[in-house]
CSV table of C-alpha atoms in Angstrom, one decimal:
chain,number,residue,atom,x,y,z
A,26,UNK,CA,-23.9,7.2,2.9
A,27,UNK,CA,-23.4,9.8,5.8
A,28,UNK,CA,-19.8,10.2,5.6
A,29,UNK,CA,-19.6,12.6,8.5
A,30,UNK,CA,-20.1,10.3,10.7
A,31,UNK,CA,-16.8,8.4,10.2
A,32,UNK,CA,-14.7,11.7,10.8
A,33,UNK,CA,-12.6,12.1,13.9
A,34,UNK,CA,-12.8,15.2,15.5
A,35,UNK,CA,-9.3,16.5,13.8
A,36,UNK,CA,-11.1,15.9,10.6
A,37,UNK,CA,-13.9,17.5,11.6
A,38,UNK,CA,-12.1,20.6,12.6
A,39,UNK,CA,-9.7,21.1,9.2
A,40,UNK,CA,-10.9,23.6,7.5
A,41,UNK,CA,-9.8,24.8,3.5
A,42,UNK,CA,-6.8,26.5,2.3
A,43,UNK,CA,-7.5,29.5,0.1
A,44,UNK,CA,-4.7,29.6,-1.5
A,45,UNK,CA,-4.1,26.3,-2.4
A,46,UNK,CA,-8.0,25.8,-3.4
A,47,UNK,CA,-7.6,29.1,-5.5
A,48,UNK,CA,-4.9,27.2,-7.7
A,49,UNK,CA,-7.1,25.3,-9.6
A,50,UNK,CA,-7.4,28.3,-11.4
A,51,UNK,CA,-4.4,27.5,-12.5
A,52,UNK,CA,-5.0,24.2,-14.7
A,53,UNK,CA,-5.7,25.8,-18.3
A,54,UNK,CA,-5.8,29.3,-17.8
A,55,UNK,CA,-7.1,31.8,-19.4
A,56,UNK,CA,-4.3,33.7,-21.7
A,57,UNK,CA,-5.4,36.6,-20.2
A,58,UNK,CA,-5.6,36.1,-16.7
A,59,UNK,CA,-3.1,38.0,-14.5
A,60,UNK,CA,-2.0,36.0,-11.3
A,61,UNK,CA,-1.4,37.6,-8.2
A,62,UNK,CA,-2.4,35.2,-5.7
A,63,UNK,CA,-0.1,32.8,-4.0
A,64,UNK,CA,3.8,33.2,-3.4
A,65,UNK,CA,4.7,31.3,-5.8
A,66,UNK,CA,8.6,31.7,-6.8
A,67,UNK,CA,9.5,32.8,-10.3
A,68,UNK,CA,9.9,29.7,-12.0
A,69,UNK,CA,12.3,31.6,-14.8
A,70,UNK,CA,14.8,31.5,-11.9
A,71,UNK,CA,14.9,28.3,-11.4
A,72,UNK,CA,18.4,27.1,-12.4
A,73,UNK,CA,17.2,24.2,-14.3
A,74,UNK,CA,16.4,24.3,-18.4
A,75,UNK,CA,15.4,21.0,-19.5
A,76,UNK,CA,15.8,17.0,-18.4
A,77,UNK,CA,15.8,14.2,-20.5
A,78,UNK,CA,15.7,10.7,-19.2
A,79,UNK,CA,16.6,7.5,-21.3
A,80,UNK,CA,14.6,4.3,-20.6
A,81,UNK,CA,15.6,0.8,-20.9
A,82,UNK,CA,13.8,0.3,-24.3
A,83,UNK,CA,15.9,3.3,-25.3
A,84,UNK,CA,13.4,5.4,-25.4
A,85,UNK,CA,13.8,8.7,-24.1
A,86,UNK,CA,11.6,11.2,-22.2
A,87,UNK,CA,12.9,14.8,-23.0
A,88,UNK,CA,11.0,17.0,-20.5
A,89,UNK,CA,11.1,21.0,-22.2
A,90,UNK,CA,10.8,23.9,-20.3
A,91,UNK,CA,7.2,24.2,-20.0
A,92,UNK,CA,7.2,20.8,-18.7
A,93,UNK,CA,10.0,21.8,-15.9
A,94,UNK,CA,7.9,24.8,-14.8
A,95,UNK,CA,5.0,22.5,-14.2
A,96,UNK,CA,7.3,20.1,-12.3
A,97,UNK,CA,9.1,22.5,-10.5
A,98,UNK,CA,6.8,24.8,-9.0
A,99,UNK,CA,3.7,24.6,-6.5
A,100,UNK,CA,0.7,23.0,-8.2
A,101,UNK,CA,-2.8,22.0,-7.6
A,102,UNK,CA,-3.1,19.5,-4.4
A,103,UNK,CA,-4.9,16.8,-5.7
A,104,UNK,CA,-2.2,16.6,-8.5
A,105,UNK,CA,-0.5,17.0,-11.9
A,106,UNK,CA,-3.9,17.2,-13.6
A,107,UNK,CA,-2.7,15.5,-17.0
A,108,UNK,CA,-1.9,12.4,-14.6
A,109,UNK,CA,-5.1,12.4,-12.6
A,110,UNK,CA,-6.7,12.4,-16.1
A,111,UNK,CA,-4.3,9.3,-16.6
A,112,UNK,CA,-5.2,8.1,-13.6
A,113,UNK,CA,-8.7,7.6,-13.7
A,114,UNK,CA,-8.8,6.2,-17.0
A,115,UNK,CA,-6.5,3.8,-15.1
A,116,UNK,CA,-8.5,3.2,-12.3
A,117,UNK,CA,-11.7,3.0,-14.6
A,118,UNK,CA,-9.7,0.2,-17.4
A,119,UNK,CA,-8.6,-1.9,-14.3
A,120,UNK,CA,-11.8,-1.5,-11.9
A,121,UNK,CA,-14.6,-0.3,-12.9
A,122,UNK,CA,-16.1,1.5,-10.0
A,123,UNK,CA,-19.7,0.8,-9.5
A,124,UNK,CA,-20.4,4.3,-8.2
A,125,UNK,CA,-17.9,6.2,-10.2
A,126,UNK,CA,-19.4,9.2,-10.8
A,127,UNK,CA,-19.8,9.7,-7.0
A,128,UNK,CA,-15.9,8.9,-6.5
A,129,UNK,CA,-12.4,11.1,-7.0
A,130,UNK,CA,-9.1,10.6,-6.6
A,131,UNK,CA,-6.1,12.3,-5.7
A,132,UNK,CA,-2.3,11.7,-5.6
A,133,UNK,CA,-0.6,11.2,-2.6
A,134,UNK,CA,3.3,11.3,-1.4
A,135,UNK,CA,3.6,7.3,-1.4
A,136,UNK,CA,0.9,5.4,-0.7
A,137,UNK,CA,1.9,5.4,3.0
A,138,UNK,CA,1.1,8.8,3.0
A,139,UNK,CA,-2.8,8.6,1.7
A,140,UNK,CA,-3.5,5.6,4.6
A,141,UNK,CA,-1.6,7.6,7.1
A,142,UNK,CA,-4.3,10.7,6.3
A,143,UNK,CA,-7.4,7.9,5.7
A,144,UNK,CA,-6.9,7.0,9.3
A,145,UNK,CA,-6.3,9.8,10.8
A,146,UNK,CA,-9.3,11.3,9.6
A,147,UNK,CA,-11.7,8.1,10.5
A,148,UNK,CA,-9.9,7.5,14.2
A,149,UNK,CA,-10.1,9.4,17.7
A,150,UNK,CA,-8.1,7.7,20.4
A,151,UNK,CA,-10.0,5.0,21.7
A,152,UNK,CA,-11.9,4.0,18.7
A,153,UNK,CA,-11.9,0.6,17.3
A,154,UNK,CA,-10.0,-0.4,14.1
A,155,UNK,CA,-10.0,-3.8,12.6
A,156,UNK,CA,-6.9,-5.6,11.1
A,157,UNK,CA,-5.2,-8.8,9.8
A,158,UNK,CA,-3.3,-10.4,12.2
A,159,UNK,CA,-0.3,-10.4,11.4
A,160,UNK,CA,-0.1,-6.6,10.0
A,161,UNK,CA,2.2,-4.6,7.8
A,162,UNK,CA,4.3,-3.2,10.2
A,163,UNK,CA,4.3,0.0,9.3
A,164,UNK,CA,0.2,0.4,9.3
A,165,UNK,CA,0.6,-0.6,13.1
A,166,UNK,CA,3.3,2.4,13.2
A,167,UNK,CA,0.8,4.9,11.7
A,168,UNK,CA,-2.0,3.7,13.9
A,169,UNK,CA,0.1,3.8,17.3
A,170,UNK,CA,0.4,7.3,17.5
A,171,UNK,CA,-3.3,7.8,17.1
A,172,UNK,CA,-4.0,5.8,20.3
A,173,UNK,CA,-6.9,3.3,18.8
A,174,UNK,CA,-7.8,-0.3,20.1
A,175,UNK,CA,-7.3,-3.1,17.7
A,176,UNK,CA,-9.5,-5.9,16.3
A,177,UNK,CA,-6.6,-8.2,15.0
A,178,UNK,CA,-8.2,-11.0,12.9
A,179,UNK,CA,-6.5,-13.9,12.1
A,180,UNK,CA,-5.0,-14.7,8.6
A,181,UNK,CA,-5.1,-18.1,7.0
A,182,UNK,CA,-3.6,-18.9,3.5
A,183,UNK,CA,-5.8,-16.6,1.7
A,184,UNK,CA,-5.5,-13.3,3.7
A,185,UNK,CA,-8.6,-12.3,6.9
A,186,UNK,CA,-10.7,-15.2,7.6
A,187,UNK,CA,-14.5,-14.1,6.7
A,188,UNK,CA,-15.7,-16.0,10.1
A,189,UNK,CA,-13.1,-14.5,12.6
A,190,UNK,CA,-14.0,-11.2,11.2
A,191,UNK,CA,-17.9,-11.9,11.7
A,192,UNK,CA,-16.9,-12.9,15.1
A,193,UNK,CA,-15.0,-10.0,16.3
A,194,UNK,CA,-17.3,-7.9,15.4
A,195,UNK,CA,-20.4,-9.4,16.9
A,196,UNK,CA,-18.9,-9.7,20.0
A,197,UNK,CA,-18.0,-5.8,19.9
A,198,UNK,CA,-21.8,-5.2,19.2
A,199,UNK,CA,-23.2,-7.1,21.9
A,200,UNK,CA,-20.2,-5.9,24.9
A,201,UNK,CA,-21.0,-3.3,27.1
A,202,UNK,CA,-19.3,-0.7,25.6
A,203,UNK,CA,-20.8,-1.3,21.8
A,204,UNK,CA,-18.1,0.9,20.4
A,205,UNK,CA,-18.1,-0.4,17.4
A,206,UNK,CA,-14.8,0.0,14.3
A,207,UNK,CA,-15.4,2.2,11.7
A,208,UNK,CA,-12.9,1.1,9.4
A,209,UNK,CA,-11.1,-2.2,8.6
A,210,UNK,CA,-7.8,-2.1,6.4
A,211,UNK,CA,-6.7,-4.7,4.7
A,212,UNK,CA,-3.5,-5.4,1.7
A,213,UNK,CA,-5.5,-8.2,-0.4
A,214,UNK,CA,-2.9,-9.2,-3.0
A,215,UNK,CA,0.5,-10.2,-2.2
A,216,UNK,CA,-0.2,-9.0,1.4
A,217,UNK,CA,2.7,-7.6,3.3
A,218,UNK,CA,4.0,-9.6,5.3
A,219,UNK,CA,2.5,-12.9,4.6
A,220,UNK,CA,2.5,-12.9,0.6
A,221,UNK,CA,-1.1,-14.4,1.0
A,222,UNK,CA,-3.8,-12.8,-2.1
A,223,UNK,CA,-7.9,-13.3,-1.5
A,224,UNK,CA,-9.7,-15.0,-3.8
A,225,UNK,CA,-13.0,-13.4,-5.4
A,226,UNK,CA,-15.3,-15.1,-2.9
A,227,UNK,CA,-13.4,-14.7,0.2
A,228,UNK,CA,-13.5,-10.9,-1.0
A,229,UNK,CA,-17.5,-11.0,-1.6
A,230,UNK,CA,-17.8,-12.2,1.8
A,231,UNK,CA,-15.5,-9.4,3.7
A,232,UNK,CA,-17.3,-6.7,1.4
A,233,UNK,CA,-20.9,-8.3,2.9
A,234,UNK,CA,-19.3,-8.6,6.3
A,235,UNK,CA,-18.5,-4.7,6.2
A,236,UNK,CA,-22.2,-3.5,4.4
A,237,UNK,CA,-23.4,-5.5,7.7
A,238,UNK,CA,-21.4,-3.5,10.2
A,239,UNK,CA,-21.2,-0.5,8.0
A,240,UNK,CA,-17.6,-0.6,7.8
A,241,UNK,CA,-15.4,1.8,5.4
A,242,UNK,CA,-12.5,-0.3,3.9
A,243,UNK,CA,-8.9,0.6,3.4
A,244,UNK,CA,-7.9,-1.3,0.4
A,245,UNK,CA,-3.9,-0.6,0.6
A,246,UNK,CA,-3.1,-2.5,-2.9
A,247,UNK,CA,0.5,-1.7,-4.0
A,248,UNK,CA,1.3,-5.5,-4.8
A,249,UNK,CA,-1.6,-5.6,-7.6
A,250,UNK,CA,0.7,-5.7,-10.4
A,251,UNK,CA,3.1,-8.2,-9.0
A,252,UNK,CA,0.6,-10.6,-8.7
A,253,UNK,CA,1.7,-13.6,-10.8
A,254,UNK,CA,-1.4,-14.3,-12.6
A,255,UNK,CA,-2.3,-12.9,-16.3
A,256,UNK,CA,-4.5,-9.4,-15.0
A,257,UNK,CA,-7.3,-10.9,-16.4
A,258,UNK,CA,-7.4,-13.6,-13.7
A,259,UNK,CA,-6.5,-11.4,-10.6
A,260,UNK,CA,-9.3,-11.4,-8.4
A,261,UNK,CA,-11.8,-8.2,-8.1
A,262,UNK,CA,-10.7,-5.6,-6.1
A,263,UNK,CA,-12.8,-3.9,-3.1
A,264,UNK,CA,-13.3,-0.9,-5.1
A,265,UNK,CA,-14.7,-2.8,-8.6
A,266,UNK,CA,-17.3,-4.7,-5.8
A,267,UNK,CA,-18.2,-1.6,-4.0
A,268,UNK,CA,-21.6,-0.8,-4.7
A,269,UNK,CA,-22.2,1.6,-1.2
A,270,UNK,CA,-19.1,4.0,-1.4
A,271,UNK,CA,-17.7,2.9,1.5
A,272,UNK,CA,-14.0,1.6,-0.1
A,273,UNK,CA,-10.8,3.9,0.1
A,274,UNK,CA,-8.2,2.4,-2.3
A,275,UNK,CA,-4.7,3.0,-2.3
A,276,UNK,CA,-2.4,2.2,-5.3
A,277,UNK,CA,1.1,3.0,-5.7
A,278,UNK,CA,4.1,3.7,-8.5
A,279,UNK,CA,6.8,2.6,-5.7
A,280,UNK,CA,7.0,-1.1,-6.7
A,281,UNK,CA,6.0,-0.9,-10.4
A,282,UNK,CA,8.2,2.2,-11.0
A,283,UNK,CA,10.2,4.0,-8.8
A,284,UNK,CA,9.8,3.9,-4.4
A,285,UNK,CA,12.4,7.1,-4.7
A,286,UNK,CA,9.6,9.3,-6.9
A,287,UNK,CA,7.0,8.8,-4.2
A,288,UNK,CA,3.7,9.1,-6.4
A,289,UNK,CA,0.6,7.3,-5.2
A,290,UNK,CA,-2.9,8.2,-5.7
A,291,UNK,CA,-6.1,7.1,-3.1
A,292,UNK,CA,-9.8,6.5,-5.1
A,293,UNK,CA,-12.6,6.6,-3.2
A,294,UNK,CA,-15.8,8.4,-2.3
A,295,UNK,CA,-15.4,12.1,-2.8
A,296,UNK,CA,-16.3,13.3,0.3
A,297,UNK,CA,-14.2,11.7,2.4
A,298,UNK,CA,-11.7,12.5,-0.1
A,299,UNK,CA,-12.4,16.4,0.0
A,300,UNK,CA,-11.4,15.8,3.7
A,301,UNK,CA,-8.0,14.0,2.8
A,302,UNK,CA,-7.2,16.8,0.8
A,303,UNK,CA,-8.0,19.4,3.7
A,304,UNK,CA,-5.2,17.3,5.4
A,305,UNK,CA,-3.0,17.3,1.9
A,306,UNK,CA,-3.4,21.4,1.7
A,307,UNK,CA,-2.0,22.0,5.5
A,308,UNK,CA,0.8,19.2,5.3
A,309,UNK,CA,2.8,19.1,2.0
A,310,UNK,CA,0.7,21.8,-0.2
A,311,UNK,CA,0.8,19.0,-2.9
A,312,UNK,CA,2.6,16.3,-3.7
A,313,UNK,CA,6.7,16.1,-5.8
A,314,UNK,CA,4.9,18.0,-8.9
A,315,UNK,CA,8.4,16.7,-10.9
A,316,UNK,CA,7.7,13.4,-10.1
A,317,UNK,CA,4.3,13.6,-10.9
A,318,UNK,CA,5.3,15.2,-14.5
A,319,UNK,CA,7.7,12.6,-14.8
A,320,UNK,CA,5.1,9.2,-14.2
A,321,UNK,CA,2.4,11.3,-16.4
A,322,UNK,CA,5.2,11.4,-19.5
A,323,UNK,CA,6.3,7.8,-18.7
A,324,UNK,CA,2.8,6.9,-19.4
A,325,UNK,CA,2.2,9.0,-22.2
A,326,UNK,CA,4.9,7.2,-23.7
A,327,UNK,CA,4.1,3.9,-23.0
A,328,UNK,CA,0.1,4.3,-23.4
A,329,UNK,CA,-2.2,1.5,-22.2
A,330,UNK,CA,-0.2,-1.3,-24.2
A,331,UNK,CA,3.9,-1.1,-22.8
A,332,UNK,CA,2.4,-0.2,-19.5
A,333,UNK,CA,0.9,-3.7,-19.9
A,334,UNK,CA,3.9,-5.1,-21.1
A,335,UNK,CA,5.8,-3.4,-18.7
A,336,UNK,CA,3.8,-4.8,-15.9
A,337,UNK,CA,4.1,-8.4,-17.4
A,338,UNK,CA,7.8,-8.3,-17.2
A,339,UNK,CA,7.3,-7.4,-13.5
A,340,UNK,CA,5.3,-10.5,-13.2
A,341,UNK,CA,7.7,-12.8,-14.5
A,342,UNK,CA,10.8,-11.3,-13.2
A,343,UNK,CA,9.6,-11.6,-9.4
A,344,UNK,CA,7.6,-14.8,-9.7
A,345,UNK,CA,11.3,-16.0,-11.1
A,346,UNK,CA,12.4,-14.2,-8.3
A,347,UNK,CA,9.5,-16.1,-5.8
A,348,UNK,CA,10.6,-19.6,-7.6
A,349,UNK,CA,14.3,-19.3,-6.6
A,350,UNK,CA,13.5,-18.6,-2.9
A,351,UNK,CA,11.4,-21.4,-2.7
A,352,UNK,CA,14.0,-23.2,-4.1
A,353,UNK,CA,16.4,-22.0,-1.7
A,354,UNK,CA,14.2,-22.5,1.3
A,355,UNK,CA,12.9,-26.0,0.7
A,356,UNK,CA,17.0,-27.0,-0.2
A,357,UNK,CA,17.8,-25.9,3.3
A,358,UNK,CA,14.7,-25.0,5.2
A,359,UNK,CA,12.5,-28.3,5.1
A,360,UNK,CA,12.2,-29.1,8.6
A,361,UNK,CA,13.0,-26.7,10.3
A,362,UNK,CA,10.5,-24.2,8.6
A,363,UNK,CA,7.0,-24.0,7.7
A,364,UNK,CA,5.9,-22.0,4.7
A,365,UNK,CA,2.5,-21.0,2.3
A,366,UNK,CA,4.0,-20.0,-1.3
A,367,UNK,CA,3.2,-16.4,-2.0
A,368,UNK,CA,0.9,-16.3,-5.4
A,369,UNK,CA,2.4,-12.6,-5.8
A,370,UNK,CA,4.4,-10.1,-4.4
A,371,UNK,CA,8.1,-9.7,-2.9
A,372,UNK,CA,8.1,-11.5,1.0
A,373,UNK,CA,8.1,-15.2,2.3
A,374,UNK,CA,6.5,-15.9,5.2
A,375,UNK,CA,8.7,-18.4,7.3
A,376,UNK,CA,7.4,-19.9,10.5
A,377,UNK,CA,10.1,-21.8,12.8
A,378,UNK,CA,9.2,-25.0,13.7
A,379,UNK,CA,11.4,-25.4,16.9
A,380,UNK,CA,11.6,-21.8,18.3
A,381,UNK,CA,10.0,-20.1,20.4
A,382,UNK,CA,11.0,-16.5,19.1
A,383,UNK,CA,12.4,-15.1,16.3
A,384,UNK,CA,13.0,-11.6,17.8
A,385,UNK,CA,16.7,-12.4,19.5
A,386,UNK,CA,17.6,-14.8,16.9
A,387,UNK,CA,17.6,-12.9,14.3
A,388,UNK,CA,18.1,-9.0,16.6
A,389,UNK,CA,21.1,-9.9,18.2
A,390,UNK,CA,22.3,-13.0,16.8
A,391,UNK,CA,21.4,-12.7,13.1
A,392,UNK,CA,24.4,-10.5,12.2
A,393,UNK,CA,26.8,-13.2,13.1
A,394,UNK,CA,25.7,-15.7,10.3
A,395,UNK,CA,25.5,-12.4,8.0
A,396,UNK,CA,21.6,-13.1,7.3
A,397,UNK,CA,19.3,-10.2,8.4
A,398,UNK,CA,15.0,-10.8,8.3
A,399,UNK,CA,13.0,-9.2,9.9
A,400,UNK,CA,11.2,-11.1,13.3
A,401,UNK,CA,7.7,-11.4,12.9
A,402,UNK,CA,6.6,-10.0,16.2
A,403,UNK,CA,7.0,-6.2,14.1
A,404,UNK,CA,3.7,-7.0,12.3
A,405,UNK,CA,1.6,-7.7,15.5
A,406,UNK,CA,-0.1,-5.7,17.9
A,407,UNK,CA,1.4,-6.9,21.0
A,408,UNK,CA,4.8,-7.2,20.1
A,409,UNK,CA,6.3,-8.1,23.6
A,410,UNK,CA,5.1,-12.2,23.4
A,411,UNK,CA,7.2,-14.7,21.6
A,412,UNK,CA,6.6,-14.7,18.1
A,413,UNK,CA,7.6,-18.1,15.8
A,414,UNK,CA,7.5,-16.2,12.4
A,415,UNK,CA,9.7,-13.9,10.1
A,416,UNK,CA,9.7,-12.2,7.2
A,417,UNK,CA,12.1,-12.6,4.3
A,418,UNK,CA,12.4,-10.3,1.0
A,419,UNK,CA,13.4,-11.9,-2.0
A,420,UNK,CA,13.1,-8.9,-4.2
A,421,UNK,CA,16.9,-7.8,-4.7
A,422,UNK,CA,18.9,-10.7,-4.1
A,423,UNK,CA,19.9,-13.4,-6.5
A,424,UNK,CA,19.6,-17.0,-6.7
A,425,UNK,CA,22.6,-17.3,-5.3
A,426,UNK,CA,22.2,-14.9,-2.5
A,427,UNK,CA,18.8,-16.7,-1.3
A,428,UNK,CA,20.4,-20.2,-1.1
A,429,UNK,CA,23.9,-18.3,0.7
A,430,UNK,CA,21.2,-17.0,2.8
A,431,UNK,CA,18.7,-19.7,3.8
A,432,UNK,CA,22.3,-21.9,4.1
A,433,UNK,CA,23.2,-19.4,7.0
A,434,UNK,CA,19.8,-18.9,8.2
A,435,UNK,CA,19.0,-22.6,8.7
A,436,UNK,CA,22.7,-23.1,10.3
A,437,UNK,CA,21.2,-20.1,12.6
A,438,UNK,CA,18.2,-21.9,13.6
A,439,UNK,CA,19.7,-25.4,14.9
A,440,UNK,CA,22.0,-23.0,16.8
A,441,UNK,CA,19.4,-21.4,18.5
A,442,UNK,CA,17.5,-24.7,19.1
A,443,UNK,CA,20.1,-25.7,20.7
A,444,UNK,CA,20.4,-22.6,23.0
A,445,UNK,CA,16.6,-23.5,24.0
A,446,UNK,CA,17.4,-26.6,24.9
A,447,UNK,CA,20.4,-25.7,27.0
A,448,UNK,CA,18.6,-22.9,28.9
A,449,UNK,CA,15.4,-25.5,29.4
């Protein structure tokens, strides 16, 4: 593929940073070589000796000196190199990228941060991107600043619908303008906000959809391990059915490990990669190194067989999670609340029957019946109309919070049902 047709003009324009390129040099040395290139500080000054971290097997991770110089000092951008090593023997176990040999990967701060780069390097103002409608709020955030227009497909139970999609895009082919999107970003398992996953053939047909239209796909995945199926029957992923190079995938440590370590990692095509780590050079020189050091031990500890256990006690512990809220919701929600159970993930999707907007109810009279969601007109692109839906997170509450909370929330709807029907 001819990648440089994708890039915006910022991306066209970054250009390499010696120093940070020349640190590569750095992962295994020669015992002889004498450093004198970047300012690095002197890491025997740092005041810190060793750390040692206990687990909740009781395991501990006892991180020496060595280890700390690693973690606390600059280091190659595209990461810790013994946990890119990790990482795509990872990405290879769980995906198996067709074109593999063409692809890299690098480590990003948070997975927000690699889509934040992915689309500012495919999008000039003005230039079409395509979405589910509704969105994760915070992709609409990272897009606004950039100025592009929107092709909001609408969702149905399993995520983008295949013939809306189709749609859209024929029609931008055949208006006057024929600017058509370059890229289409998508969160296919557990999807934020609607907790909706795609099945393998809805997939197959949004992959043949954007070969079609020569689309590159954002494949923003950090839900994949909190899927409540076994692994073995969660469906393909973009990347494992790419077979053109055109999928940028973004996983993520935040919800399987720690959101406060920010380590994430993007695998994709390696020149469009080369230009996300232009952007990764000139913005944060590389990613927390520590934290990076830190994931790559927890790993070595675990190996391939507790990280699988590890992620199966996710699975069970937030489908548990998932089984209470529905509980809670259908005990005091049924009527006046429509709902599709999420197969995965840590939101419920709630549509209210009898209002017309969520935004006030919740905004400015929420607080009073001490039950805070969040109105679903954030995860649209025109958030000024009325909007019937919300998003709730069952992830850190217990039982007994959700069914306190859908008690208040549902004694918060018939109020404001009846404040409709006294301003009608």
């Amino acid at each position: 593929m001819n990648y440089s047709k994708y890039l915006s003009k910022v991306a066209a324009r970054r250009k390499p940073s010696g120093i940070s390129d020349m640190r590569k040099y750095l992962v295994n040395p020669s015992p002889s070589l004498v450093w004198l290139g970047s300012g690095m500080p002197n890491p025997t000054q740092f005041p810190f000796r060793e750390v040692t971290v206990g687990l909740n097997d009781g395991e501990v991770l006892h991180l020496s000196q060595d280890m700390l110089s690693s973690g606390l000092q600059y280091g190659p951008t595209p990461g810790y190199a013994p946990l890119v090593t990790q990482l795509k023997a990872m990405v290879e176990r769980h995906h198996s990228p067709p074109r593999w040999s063409e692809s890299n990967l690098l480590v990003t701060v948070g997975a927000q941060d690699g889509v934040s780069k992915a689309f500012e390097m495919l999008l000039d103002p003005g230039d079409y991107v395509v979405i589910s409608d509704p969105c994760y709020s915070d992709a609409l955030c990272m897009l606004a600043s950039l100025a592009p227009q929107y092709l909001a497909i609408e969702n149905d139970d399993e995520g983008m619908v295949p013939a809306n999609l189709r749609a859209a895009l024929k029609l931008a082919a055949n208006s006057e303008e024929k600017r058509m999107p370059k890229a289409l970003y998508l969160v296919p398992n557990a999807s934020n906000p609607t907790g909706t996953t795609m099945g393998e053939v809805r997939r197959r047909e949004i992959y043949a959809i954007a070969q079609e239209y020569d689309l590159i796909i954002l494949e923003d995945d950090p839900y994949y391990f909190l899927t409540y199926e076994k692994e073995q029957n969660i469906p393909p992923s973009f990347l494992s059915l790419d077979i053109d190079g055109r999928v940028l995938r973004f996983d993520s440590f935040s919800k399987i490990v720690s959101a406060g370590l920010r380590v994430a990692f993007v695998t994709g095509p390696a020149p469009l990669l080369a230009v996300m780590e232009l952007h990764l050079q000139s913005s944060v020189i590389c990613g927390p190194m520590f934290s990076q050091v830190l994931v790559s031990e927890l790993l070595r500890e675990w190996g391939e067989e507790g990280f699988s256990r590890h992620t199966a006690k996710l699975r069970i512990f937030y489908k548990n999670q998932r089984d209470a809220m529905l509980l809670a919701a259908s005990t005091h929600l049924t009527g006046l609340c429509e709902w599709t159970v999420p197969k995965g993930g840590i939101f419920l999707w709630l549509k209210v029957v009898g209002v017309k907007d969520t935004g006030p109810m919740i905004i400015e009279r929420g607080i009073t019946k001490n039950v805070i969601l969040i109105p679903g007109k954030e995860f649209v692109v025109d958030s000024s109309k009325p909007n019937q839906f919300m998003r709730a997170a069952f992830s850190c509450v217990t039982p007994e919070q959700m069914m306190k909370g859908m008690e208040n929330l549902a004694s918060l709807i018939r109020e404001e049902i009846a404040l409709q029907n006294n301003q009608a």
